[in-house]
XYZ file of C-alpha atoms in Angstrom:
785
model
C 2.642 324.482 234.354
C 3.428 321.585 232.219
C 6.032 323.524 230.256
C 7.208 321.644 227.180
C 5.910 318.282 228.706
C 2.390 319.432 228.429
C -0.099 316.983 226.910
C -1.109 317.732 223.308
C -4.178 315.969 222.133
C -4.840 314.935 218.655
C -7.153 317.314 216.887
C -10.331 316.106 215.604
C -10.587 315.457 211.945
C -13.856 317.351 211.432
C -12.942 317.993 207.822
C -13.324 314.281 207.063
C -16.777 314.094 208.917
C -20.257 314.410 207.326
C -22.279 317.478 208.152
C -24.798 315.564 209.869
C -22.344 314.009 212.291
C -20.824 317.491 212.999
C -24.355 318.589 214.040
C -25.712 315.496 215.586
C -25.127 316.934 219.207
C -27.457 319.943 218.158
C -30.522 317.939 217.341
C -33.049 317.084 220.000
C -33.726 313.178 219.431
C -36.872 312.988 221.258
C -38.506 315.689 218.913
C -36.908 314.014 215.992
C -38.934 311.047 216.817
C -35.662 308.738 216.960
C -35.245 306.607 220.259
C -31.798 306.104 221.493
C -30.882 302.526 221.007
C -27.483 300.992 221.608
C -25.766 297.670 220.960
C -25.892 296.649 224.636
C -29.733 297.081 224.456
C -30.030 294.960 221.444
C -27.861 292.345 223.093
C -29.901 292.535 226.267
C -33.288 292.199 224.217
C -32.054 288.837 222.275
C -30.880 287.237 225.661
C -34.352 287.765 227.143
C -35.952 286.218 224.046
C -33.737 283.216 224.314
C -34.276 282.800 228.093
C -38.167 283.445 227.350
C -38.057 280.680 224.606
C -36.116 278.329 226.924
C -38.623 278.620 229.545
C -41.365 277.968 227.257
C -39.788 274.696 225.908
C -39.119 273.713 229.593
C -42.858 274.389 230.519
C -43.964 272.297 227.587
C -42.037 269.167 228.444
C -42.725 269.517 232.094
C -46.750 269.621 231.230
C -46.127 266.594 228.833
C -44.311 264.715 231.293
C -46.845 265.562 233.907
C -49.713 264.506 231.751
C -48.179 261.230 230.943
C -47.502 260.612 234.522
C -51.014 261.171 235.356
C -52.348 258.948 232.908
C -50.030 256.219 233.481
C -50.454 256.178 237.397
C -54.017 257.382 237.829
C -57.273 255.505 237.405
C -57.516 256.442 233.740
C -54.293 254.919 232.771
C -53.744 251.307 231.643
C -52.099 249.063 234.070
C -48.164 248.887 234.050
C -46.899 245.640 232.415
C -43.745 244.021 234.198
C -42.321 241.006 232.171
C -40.171 238.842 234.191
C -37.083 237.068 232.222
C -34.896 234.554 233.641
C -31.379 234.817 232.834
C -30.578 231.308 233.313
C -32.416 227.806 233.731
C -32.034 228.164 237.764
C -34.145 231.511 237.945
C -37.464 230.842 239.509
C -39.601 233.252 237.766
C -43.113 231.895 238.680
C -42.509 232.231 242.395
C -41.459 235.898 242.083
C -44.660 236.616 239.809
C -46.868 234.874 242.372
C -45.313 237.162 245.272
C -45.270 240.353 243.453
C -49.019 239.863 242.481
C -49.968 238.728 245.990
C -48.378 241.545 247.488
C -49.771 244.113 245.225
C -53.242 242.762 245.683
C -53.026 242.917 249.552
C -54.760 239.562 250.164
C -53.815 236.065 250.614
C -56.664 234.717 248.414
C -56.013 232.909 245.030
C -55.058 234.956 242.228
C -57.616 235.261 239.451
C -55.586 237.243 237.019
C -52.105 238.513 235.996
C -53.442 242.107 236.237
C -54.037 243.357 239.997
C -55.267 246.807 241.306
C -53.664 248.113 244.521
C -55.501 250.853 246.433
C -52.591 250.785 248.690
C -49.877 251.928 246.179
C -52.725 253.635 243.961
C -51.321 251.509 240.950
C -52.454 248.992 238.774
C -49.916 246.198 237.515
C -49.745 243.278 235.007
C -47.129 240.911 235.569
C -46.263 238.357 232.928
C -43.621 235.546 232.932
C -41.508 234.894 229.875
C -41.314 231.337 229.319
C -37.511 230.228 229.621
C -36.299 228.498 226.161
C -39.108 229.937 224.056
C -37.139 232.670 222.234
C -40.256 233.882 220.320
C -42.520 234.251 223.300
C -39.893 236.230 224.825
C -39.492 238.530 222.225
C -43.247 239.188 221.770
C -43.637 239.768 225.500
C -41.008 242.284 225.376
C -42.446 244.264 222.647
C -45.481 245.033 225.231
C -43.159 245.391 228.363
C -43.299 248.640 230.325
C -40.587 247.328 232.616
C -38.462 244.416 231.671
C -37.196 242.704 234.843
C -34.486 240.382 234.708
C -34.376 237.569 237.583
C -31.179 236.721 238.729
C -30.685 234.029 241.628
C -27.867 235.010 244.098
C -26.269 231.571 244.179
C -25.561 231.727 240.656
C -23.102 234.621 241.593
C -20.939 232.523 243.484
C -21.672 229.062 242.264
C -18.564 226.866 241.026
C -20.640 224.990 238.432
C -20.860 227.852 236.014
C -18.416 230.777 235.430
C -21.388 233.053 234.572
C -24.906 233.666 235.851
C -25.947 234.205 232.424
C -26.510 231.006 230.195
C -26.589 230.916 226.522
C -30.304 231.364 226.220
C -30.096 234.456 228.606
C -27.423 235.835 226.217
C -29.523 235.501 223.156
C -32.435 237.103 225.008
C -30.212 240.065 225.738
C -29.104 240.661 222.192
C -32.639 240.599 221.068
C -33.817 242.954 223.587
C -31.054 245.342 222.856
C -31.631 244.973 218.938
C -35.405 245.662 219.520
C -35.032 248.793 221.704
C -35.206 248.265 225.316
C -37.846 249.868 227.577
C -37.256 250.488 231.287
C -35.214 247.703 232.696
C -34.670 246.268 236.098
C -32.837 243.409 237.847
C -34.381 241.340 240.730
C -31.886 239.286 242.851
C -33.557 236.079 244.484
C -32.302 233.644 247.086
C -30.276 235.828 249.025
C -28.688 234.995 252.323
C -30.062 236.241 255.728
C -27.348 238.761 256.845
C -27.758 242.368 255.714
C -23.895 242.505 254.852
C -23.867 239.481 252.475
C -27.194 240.669 250.739
C -25.360 244.210 249.838
C -22.427 242.596 248.546
C -24.244 240.176 246.477
C -25.978 243.217 244.903
C -22.686 245.129 244.150
C -21.444 241.923 242.603
C -24.547 241.506 240.443
C -24.518 245.361 239.449
C -20.832 245.170 238.551
C -21.485 242.003 236.520
C -24.413 243.189 234.578
C -23.482 246.732 234.160
C -22.000 246.276 230.695
C -25.067 244.213 229.356
C -27.795 246.576 230.439
C -28.499 250.393 230.252
C -26.993 252.957 232.638
C -30.236 253.565 234.234
C -31.088 249.828 235.085
C -32.034 249.585 238.721
C -31.388 246.786 240.951
C -33.589 245.373 243.507
C -33.544 242.807 246.351
C -36.751 240.772 246.125
C -37.010 238.114 248.882
C -38.828 239.494 251.713
C -41.857 241.911 251.842
C -39.929 244.839 252.740
C -37.881 244.297 249.660
C -41.062 244.131 247.603
C -42.628 247.069 249.372
C -39.670 249.131 248.477
C -39.801 248.146 244.862
C -43.580 248.968 244.559
C -43.196 252.604 245.952
C -40.161 253.266 243.655
C -41.990 251.581 240.648
C -44.893 254.012 241.220
C -42.956 257.008 240.885
C -40.617 255.824 238.255
C -40.741 257.429 234.748
C -40.963 254.554 232.507
C -39.285 254.779 228.923
C -40.473 252.797 226.113
C -38.899 252.439 222.477
C -40.074 255.080 219.957
C -41.579 252.735 217.438
C -44.113 251.587 219.931
C -45.224 255.085 220.842
C -46.360 255.740 217.205
C -48.925 253.109 217.275
C -52.085 252.190 219.299
C -52.046 248.503 220.678
C -54.145 246.277 222.919
C -52.563 243.568 224.748
C -55.365 240.761 225.525
C -56.890 239.994 228.873
C -59.587 238.138 227.405
C -59.932 236.354 223.724
C -62.991 234.486 222.072
C -64.353 233.775 218.886
C -67.769 234.703 217.350
C -68.555 232.295 214.261
C -69.900 233.973 211.288
C -72.130 232.703 208.612
C -69.252 232.539 206.185
C -67.570 229.131 205.915
C -64.125 229.526 207.355
C -64.299 232.813 208.748
C -65.124 234.187 212.164
C -64.987 237.357 214.476
C -62.149 237.601 217.034
C -63.000 239.283 219.915
C -60.152 240.671 222.027
C -60.536 242.611 225.281
C -57.746 244.519 226.735
C -56.504 248.043 227.741
C -55.775 250.469 224.969
C -52.299 251.889 225.021
C -50.075 254.697 223.411
C -52.710 256.359 221.151
C -56.518 256.720 220.736
C -57.850 253.833 218.160
C -60.314 254.792 215.512
C -63.070 251.943 214.468
C -62.471 252.959 210.945
C -58.734 252.013 211.182
C -57.211 248.794 210.135
C -55.569 246.621 212.812
C -52.772 244.144 212.714
C -53.082 240.715 214.740
C -49.527 239.536 215.889
C -48.672 236.721 213.590
C -52.044 236.486 211.887
C -52.196 239.409 209.552
C -53.886 242.651 208.878
C -57.935 242.982 209.375
C -60.555 245.549 209.559
C -62.827 246.342 212.721
C -66.405 245.543 213.012
C -66.954 247.287 216.278
C -65.243 248.616 219.252
C -67.012 248.464 222.658
C -65.643 250.436 225.742
C -66.509 248.286 228.712
C -66.552 249.071 232.293
C -62.957 249.046 234.036
C -62.685 245.441 235.367
C -59.873 246.361 237.891
C -60.686 249.765 239.034
C -58.842 251.649 241.785
C -61.881 253.111 243.335
C -65.251 251.561 243.154
C -67.038 254.984 243.576
C -65.263 256.539 240.269
C -67.607 254.268 238.034
C -68.610 255.447 234.479
C -72.252 255.720 232.880
C -73.202 252.220 231.928
C -75.275 251.975 228.828
C -76.265 248.316 228.834
C -75.291 245.209 230.483
C -74.856 241.908 228.553
C -76.131 238.574 229.817
C -72.650 237.576 231.375
C -72.190 240.622 233.370
C -70.000 242.699 231.152
C -71.080 246.294 231.341
C -70.706 248.463 228.024
C -70.194 252.157 228.545
C -69.853 253.136 224.702
C -69.887 251.454 221.335
C -68.242 252.642 218.172
C -69.430 251.189 214.658
C -67.335 251.961 211.609
C -68.367 254.564 208.881
C -68.213 252.820 205.519
C -67.455 256.181 203.825
C -64.524 256.868 206.112
C -62.986 253.269 206.793
C -59.997 252.507 205.458
C -60.071 249.623 202.763
C -58.050 246.524 203.320
C -56.016 246.699 200.496
C -52.861 244.100 200.370
C -51.931 243.936 196.564
C -52.591 246.135 193.694
C -54.992 244.507 191.043
C -53.583 245.702 187.673
C -55.543 246.482 184.730
C -54.469 244.694 181.766
C -55.534 247.460 179.378
C -53.758 250.238 181.385
C -50.960 250.429 178.888
C -53.265 250.524 175.643
C -53.431 253.576 173.704
C -56.438 255.065 171.785
C -56.707 254.335 168.043
C -54.775 257.149 166.003
C -56.776 259.422 163.846
C -56.330 259.857 160.136
C -54.155 263.046 160.654
C -51.676 261.159 163.019
C -51.068 258.294 160.672
C -50.504 260.729 157.770
C -48.050 262.645 159.743
C -46.472 259.213 160.954
C -46.065 258.180 157.082
C -44.482 261.480 156.182
C -42.180 261.215 158.940
C -41.173 257.702 158.073
C -40.469 258.616 154.360
C -38.188 261.584 155.334
C -36.322 259.579 158.036
C -33.114 258.179 156.911
C -32.559 254.488 157.573
C -29.977 253.781 159.912
C -28.260 250.467 159.863
C -26.001 248.900 162.217
C -24.256 245.582 161.781
C -24.637 243.563 164.814
C -24.219 239.719 165.728
C -26.919 237.364 164.827
C -29.749 236.938 167.245
C -29.728 240.263 168.562
C -33.006 241.897 169.427
C -33.780 245.521 169.644
C -33.337 245.872 173.429
C -29.970 244.191 173.369
C -28.821 246.351 170.460
C -29.503 249.566 172.619
C -26.450 248.880 174.894
C -24.047 247.726 172.205
C -21.729 250.651 171.397
C -20.717 251.283 167.964
C -17.025 250.747 167.413
C -15.438 253.116 165.003
C -11.635 252.130 165.356
C -9.685 251.389 162.197
C -8.395 248.202 163.779
C -11.824 246.841 164.346
C -12.909 247.743 160.993
C -10.392 245.301 159.393
C -11.569 242.554 161.798
C -14.969 243.040 160.932
C -14.418 242.696 157.047
C -12.695 239.375 157.731
C -15.996 238.086 159.476
C -18.022 235.557 157.641
C -20.981 236.524 155.590
C -23.650 235.142 158.078
C -21.965 236.353 161.316
C -24.253 239.158 161.774
C -27.565 240.877 160.957
C -28.816 244.140 159.913
C -31.409 245.963 162.117
C -33.693 248.594 160.410
C -35.133 251.174 162.626
C -38.073 251.252 160.579
C -38.668 247.271 160.339
C -37.636 245.657 163.471
C -38.251 241.961 162.483
C -35.378 239.848 162.877
C -34.420 238.144 159.752
C -33.612 234.433 159.733
C -35.078 233.840 163.343
C -38.006 232.000 164.328
C -40.051 231.554 167.809
C -37.931 228.511 168.548
C -34.767 230.668 169.183
C -36.870 232.713 171.475
C -37.908 229.559 173.389
C -34.296 228.300 173.709
C -32.895 231.562 174.973
C -35.490 231.803 177.537
C -35.053 228.140 178.513
C -31.184 228.560 179.061
C -31.434 231.934 180.798
C -34.108 230.308 183.226
C -31.882 227.263 183.674
C -28.811 229.398 184.495
C -30.856 231.578 186.928
C -31.789 228.415 188.789
C -28.458 226.984 188.817
C -26.456 230.176 189.899
C -25.440 230.252 193.623
C -27.722 232.247 195.728
C -30.841 231.698 193.681
C -31.010 227.945 194.187
C -33.487 226.515 196.698
C -33.043 223.340 198.804
C -35.285 220.812 197.469
C -38.231 219.528 199.494
C -36.730 218.426 202.594
C -39.691 215.919 203.244
C -38.449 213.584 200.069
C -34.877 213.696 201.042
C -32.885 211.279 203.174
C -30.542 212.352 205.970
C -27.631 211.863 203.868
C -28.910 214.038 201.131
C -29.788 216.882 203.531
C -26.235 216.730 204.808
C -24.823 216.927 201.413
C -27.010 219.710 200.622
C -25.792 221.671 203.588
C -22.249 220.832 202.615
C -22.789 221.979 199.237
C -24.129 225.456 200.622
C -21.233 225.863 202.869
C -18.797 225.295 200.273
C -20.411 227.753 197.893
C -20.460 230.203 200.554
C -16.746 229.781 201.129
C -16.215 230.137 197.461
C -18.167 233.384 197.190
C -15.846 235.017 199.749
C -12.681 233.972 198.067
C -13.926 234.399 194.275
C -16.737 236.507 194.344
C -18.948 236.648 191.174
C -16.802 234.403 189.162
C -18.862 231.986 187.291
C -17.803 229.348 184.491
C -18.774 229.625 180.880
C -20.685 226.379 179.849
C -19.126 224.211 177.320
C -22.288 222.860 175.823
C -24.517 226.013 175.817
C -23.727 229.172 173.939
C -22.684 231.945 176.212
C -24.806 234.406 174.341
C -27.909 232.305 175.341
C -26.846 231.642 178.631
C -26.028 235.080 179.481
C -28.803 236.640 177.308
C -30.271 238.721 180.204
C -26.997 240.443 181.058
C -25.421 243.412 179.760
C -22.041 245.395 180.225
C -21.539 248.664 181.803
C -18.936 251.180 180.968
C -18.924 252.587 184.653
C -20.965 251.049 187.388
C -21.217 254.181 189.113
C -21.921 256.753 186.323
C -23.760 254.397 183.642
C -27.444 254.918 183.443
C -30.039 252.217 184.136
C -33.620 252.835 183.774
C -35.576 251.760 187.139
C -38.747 251.353 185.242
C -37.105 248.915 182.515
C -38.392 245.362 182.054
C -39.860 245.102 185.455
C -41.130 241.694 186.671
C -44.903 240.820 187.090
C -44.733 241.159 190.887
C -44.240 244.867 190.309
C -47.835 245.157 189.225
C -48.802 243.903 192.562
C -47.169 246.329 194.971
C -47.608 249.945 195.609
C -45.155 252.959 195.456
C -44.860 256.448 196.735
C -43.920 259.553 194.765
C -42.282 261.050 198.055
C -41.966 258.806 200.756
C -40.875 261.067 203.307
C -43.665 263.688 202.579
C -46.193 260.764 202.999
C -44.867 259.747 206.287
C -44.990 263.037 207.765
C -48.397 263.541 206.603
C -49.375 259.960 208.111
C -47.958 260.850 211.304
C -49.858 264.173 211.510
C -52.994 262.279 210.672
C -52.365 259.988 213.727
C -51.755 263.055 215.778
C -55.189 264.365 214.852
C -56.913 261.191 216.434
C -55.470 261.910 219.811
C -56.940 265.347 219.672
C -60.588 264.067 218.601
C -62.899 261.832 220.123
C -65.093 260.971 217.173
C -65.450 257.251 216.428
C -62.330 256.963 218.544
C -61.692 254.858 221.905
C -59.786 256.784 224.349
C -56.140 255.500 225.416
C -56.315 253.950 228.856
C -59.737 252.622 228.492
C -60.810 249.151 228.562
C -62.057 248.033 225.149
C -63.496 244.888 223.157
C -62.294 244.859 219.483
C -64.525 242.956 216.860
C -61.690 241.845 214.480
C -63.596 240.565 211.340
C -62.843 238.209 208.552
C -60.237 236.113 210.593
C -59.740 232.557 209.426
C -61.178 230.126 211.868
C -58.199 227.978 212.026
C -55.962 230.860 212.674
C -58.304 232.225 215.348
C -58.629 228.735 217.088
C -54.759 228.880 217.462
C -54.814 232.340 218.867
C -57.382 231.102 221.438
C -55.889 227.849 222.255
C -55.373 227.254 225.926
C -51.797 226.108 225.563
C -50.870 229.648 224.294
C -48.538 231.111 226.836
C -48.470 234.911 225.517
C -51.247 237.408 225.192
C -52.546 238.229 221.686
C -51.450 241.815 220.637
C -53.775 243.717 218.381
C -51.907 247.150 216.971
C -53.254 249.772 215.048
C -51.963 250.386 211.753
C -50.981 253.697 210.198
C -52.297 254.769 206.785
C -50.859 252.530 203.952
C -49.314 250.143 206.085
C -51.335 247.224 204.925
C -50.047 247.540 201.291
C -47.420 245.363 199.672
C -44.128 247.094 198.531
C -40.454 246.686 198.320
C -38.915 247.301 201.667
C -35.167 247.607 202.388
C -33.721 246.735 205.654
C -29.971 247.611 206.962
C -28.908 244.272 208.373
C -26.101 242.467 209.885
C -25.482 238.535 210.467
C -25.706 237.857 214.255
C -22.525 236.757 215.965
C -23.899 233.635 217.260
C -25.363 232.322 214.064
C -22.527 230.323 211.923
C -24.441 228.819 209.285
C -24.478 230.513 205.857
C -27.426 232.734 204.651
C -28.134 233.018 200.958
C -30.157 235.296 199.275
C -33.908 234.509 198.558
C -33.952 232.021 201.459
C -37.208 231.815 203.562
C -36.602 233.669 206.887
C -38.852 234.974 209.560
C -38.857 238.977 209.817
C -40.071 240.484 212.913
C -40.449 244.374 212.396
C -42.140 246.097 215.242
C -45.387 244.173 216.212
C -45.445 242.524 212.918
C -43.895 238.747 212.144
C -43.887 237.611 208.638
C -42.087 235.410 206.212
C -39.857 236.885 203.510
C -37.330 235.857 201.110
C -34.666 238.676 201.166
C -32.316 239.729 198.395
C -29.117 241.049 200.005
C -27.185 243.828 198.433
C -24.214 246.312 199.113
C -25.013 249.944 200.000
C -23.236 252.276 197.902
C -23.397 255.808 198.860
C -22.562 257.861 195.725
C -24.224 255.474 193.505
C -27.706 254.736 192.441
C -26.996 251.159 191.677
C -26.069 248.460 194.181
C -24.413 245.209 193.748
C -26.127 241.967 194.701
C -24.495 239.667 197.219
C -25.335 236.041 197.110
C -24.630 235.391 200.744
C -25.074 237.490 203.952
C -21.366 237.510 205.256
C -20.088 238.047 208.735
C -18.740 241.285 210.079
C -20.550 244.024 207.679
C -23.881 245.388 207.073
C -25.709 244.797 203.908
C -29.156 245.747 202.580
C -32.053 243.179 202.641
C -34.755 243.721 200.224
C -38.059 242.156 200.582
C -41.859 242.000 199.392
C -43.554 242.937 202.447
C -46.315 245.138 203.881
C -45.360 248.911 204.021
C -43.731 250.141 207.389
C -42.594 253.586 208.469
C -39.401 253.929 210.055
C -37.743 253.733 212.536
C -38.610 250.062 213.141
C -36.212 247.403 214.399
C -35.592 244.191 212.651
C -34.959 240.582 214.205
C -34.468 237.991 211.696
C -35.068 234.392 212.806
C -34.354 231.025 210.920
C -36.431 227.938 211.455
C -34.758 224.835 212.328
C -36.151 221.215 212.339
C -37.424 220.158 215.643
C -36.028 223.193 217.493
C -36.583 226.826 218.358
C -36.018 229.477 215.664
C -32.390 230.752 215.975
C -31.262 234.385 215.768
C -30.008 234.664 212.235
C -29.489 238.572 212.016
C -30.474 241.958 213.337
C -31.132 245.576 211.746
C -33.681 248.186 211.115
C -35.785 249.515 208.383
C -34.066 251.527 205.977
C -36.489 252.655 203.388
C -39.596 251.648 201.168
C -38.326 252.014 197.378
C -39.294 249.850 194.539
C -36.869 251.716 192.129
C -33.821 250.832 194.147
C -31.608 248.922 191.436
C -29.978 246.056 192.594
C -27.646 244.403 189.965
C -26.492 240.830 189.966
C -22.856 240.810 188.869
C -20.829 237.775 187.010
C -17.461 237.692 185.939
C -16.248 235.662 183.098
C -12.452 234.788 183.211
C -10.114 233.824 180.567
C -6.186 233.228 180.710
C -3.627 234.604 178.293
C -1.841 231.922 176.093
C 0.514 234.283 174.044
C 1.505 237.851 175.408
C 3.215 240.456 173.209
C 3.511 243.968 174.879
C 0.057 245.286 174.563
C -1.666 242.362 173.002
C -2.504 238.842 174.116
C -4.219 235.873 172.815
C -6.847 234.863 175.622
C -8.395 231.468 176.141
C -11.160 229.712 177.971
C -13.372 232.811 178.354
C -15.440 231.538 175.522
C -15.607 228.334 173.498
C -16.834 229.298 170.073
C -16.293 232.474 167.840
C -20.078 233.547 167.841
C -19.829 234.233 171.669
C -16.500 236.398 170.972
C -18.408 238.430 168.626
C -21.512 238.916 170.562
C -19.564 240.316 173.709
C -17.111 241.908 171.684
C -18.264 245.377 172.753
C -18.015 244.693 176.492
C -14.704 246.158 178.050
C -11.941 243.668 179.558
C -10.099 244.085 182.868
C -7.265 242.280 184.459
C -6.685 241.272 188.119
C -3.377 243.299 187.844
C -5.328 246.607 187.063
C -5.091 246.485 183.308
C -8.013 247.487 180.871
C -8.622 246.396 177.250
C -11.199 245.304 174.812
C -11.513 242.256 172.353
C -9.934 242.844 168.843
C -10.886 239.705 166.945
C -11.329 236.125 167.192
C -8.653 233.544 166.659
C -9.318 230.193 165.631
C -12.710 228.042 166.081
C -12.674 227.407 169.826
C -13.239 230.589 171.469
C -9.728 232.098 171.609
C -9.534 235.939 170.971
C -6.995 238.552 170.454
C -7.188 241.337 173.086
C -5.384 244.617 173.273
C -4.763 246.384 176.677
C -3.729 250.028 177.613
C -0.466 248.573 179.246
C 1.839 245.748 179.145
C 0.122 242.470 180.107
C 1.807 239.521 182.099
C 1.598 235.858 181.285
C 0.299 234.981 184.827
C -2.451 237.482 184.880
C -6.270 236.778 184.602
C -8.457 238.478 182.163
C -11.997 239.258 183.036
C -15.296 240.481 181.935
C -18.110 241.929 183.957
C -21.621 241.445 182.965
C -24.781 242.808 184.989
C -28.531 242.109 185.330
C -31.197 243.456 187.500
C -32.174 241.384 190.296
C -35.413 241.186 192.314
C -36.465 239.699 195.636
C -38.899 236.787 195.595
C -42.583 236.893 196.390
C -43.226 234.953 199.639
C -45.504 231.788 199.347
C -47.098 232.486 202.640
C -46.829 235.852 204.314
C -48.044 234.982 207.763
C -47.543 231.617 209.785
C -49.156 231.412 213.131
């Protein structure tokens, strides 16, 4: 029917198919045991598995959120802490705190405590006031706040006296809170007009003004009338509160009551801190940190009857009742075999490096090896020790051989690898070297310390500050450049320094010539693995109840061996902030070398030099440290020391301090005479690593006197020929990008002939880089209350 246009299909190429595929349709797949599967079925199964996995994750998160909500709102959870912060001096924080507590309590009587239980809202609340002008107190209160509430008077929004409702102190508080990690935030607007339209307009104006300063989920509340407070309490009850991650890793107790129990030992006592346990279970065998005072052991934990119950019917079984009416539910006593020891510093064994006496076979073998070994001798400058000779490179150029032959007979010394005794030297030379190096270290910018301010006059203090500022400006303009002394040989003054062929690739042993402070610290083989193990151990405490006080319970902690003078300051009636006792993770009481990523605060203009005493606030801890600043090189295991902390860039601050596990925020404060501490810098904990190599760099400079293509005679880098010979192996460089080396000495005043890889210009500057390893300074007093 189609004729010539009939469709002709292409024949199947069965001759290219296998026998199995040609007969596949003849085989019964059910009898052969092969189930028919397809790509569509496989994809459908994978999609179902993904859906099931996503649902399991959602259910797990929902269950965790529900558990957290029940524990925080119900009778088994600790009261929610609201910290009121005034953003200006005109904010009346005290009246708002009183209104909140009175309204939550539901009565008109006098308030007995800052914590109230509200049966109406089924919520327990603690309201604290941050004292205006006290930066340290505001920071300590923000660490324990569940809701950080800023108080803003409405009249400051349209007042003509000030252009901003946030003054300088309010801006400082906001910057510190952001650096620490903000919990849930809210803004209370007070002193509003009567008409509703103006109230809503002012609320929008406040939200528009503060939206850039606060997180996106920050809520704004009107807080004048009872209806406003009623609306806030209902919303606050259902609100999911977020807190910084570092605070959720450690249990802590914010004190409701603090008292002292004297001990028999002179100068020591037991500090009794009562309050609600938050975040995690606390073991009685665990070490604790008292904010500002130090690390201590627990002598006992008493679980007390809740003093602020939502319902009196739900009371726990009471074991005993004390004379003052306090009812004890349970008591935990530490187990001496499981209690973590209070180790702060390592006690080194002076005989740890000693070896056993060799046997006769060992001595015979050593004698045979010494006889067979060839004596390798090298010609080195006079006064070279074995340690210094290790980094001096042998020079094999023909040009240098000629210059070496012209040297005087007594210009160098021969080191025999079998006999390391220095010929022609005595103990006085060693003492002189150590004297000059110590003197130089004291005079070098960044290592100096201001003299005792009590013995200085006002003019001398101002002159010292001016000197530090000039040194800071000079360090920015001419970094690392130092002057070679005229009266002291350079090889003595710079005896601790060495040259490096390449800062990035040259090797430097991190265990070489360590200071005595390194015998007092602890180190980890694998810090990341240790942190993972420690956090897993903390998670086990939450699962078990043996020797542990449960989170949310009202406890009394017996902190033992606290110095009496420190405990009296913590219990003084003038103290306006509660005492915070936080549980320490394993190893967190031991000293080590901590490295912080740090940046100078924008509001701090004074120079900050290395090894200057500063106040470090790391999590719940506050201690004094003397940091050493350095750069952070990504592709290098060596880092350059910085003499000052400069504006606009991040540096690494290395300190001797108790071990902490990141992430942790850092706030650095600087004490000022007669004033509140100022914010000097902010940052975060980077790592704990004593093997981090920080090199102090100095640059010696000289100037070409005569230039002839690749050669030049350089003056004023050294002032005697012996120094030129001593530093001859070190490579030279110029500020115009040339590289070269010292060829020979010229004359008797330290001039030298140098050769470079390219033509050098007359106005160029010849430089030599020298390095030595630097370490932070041990703090004189770690904690200051």
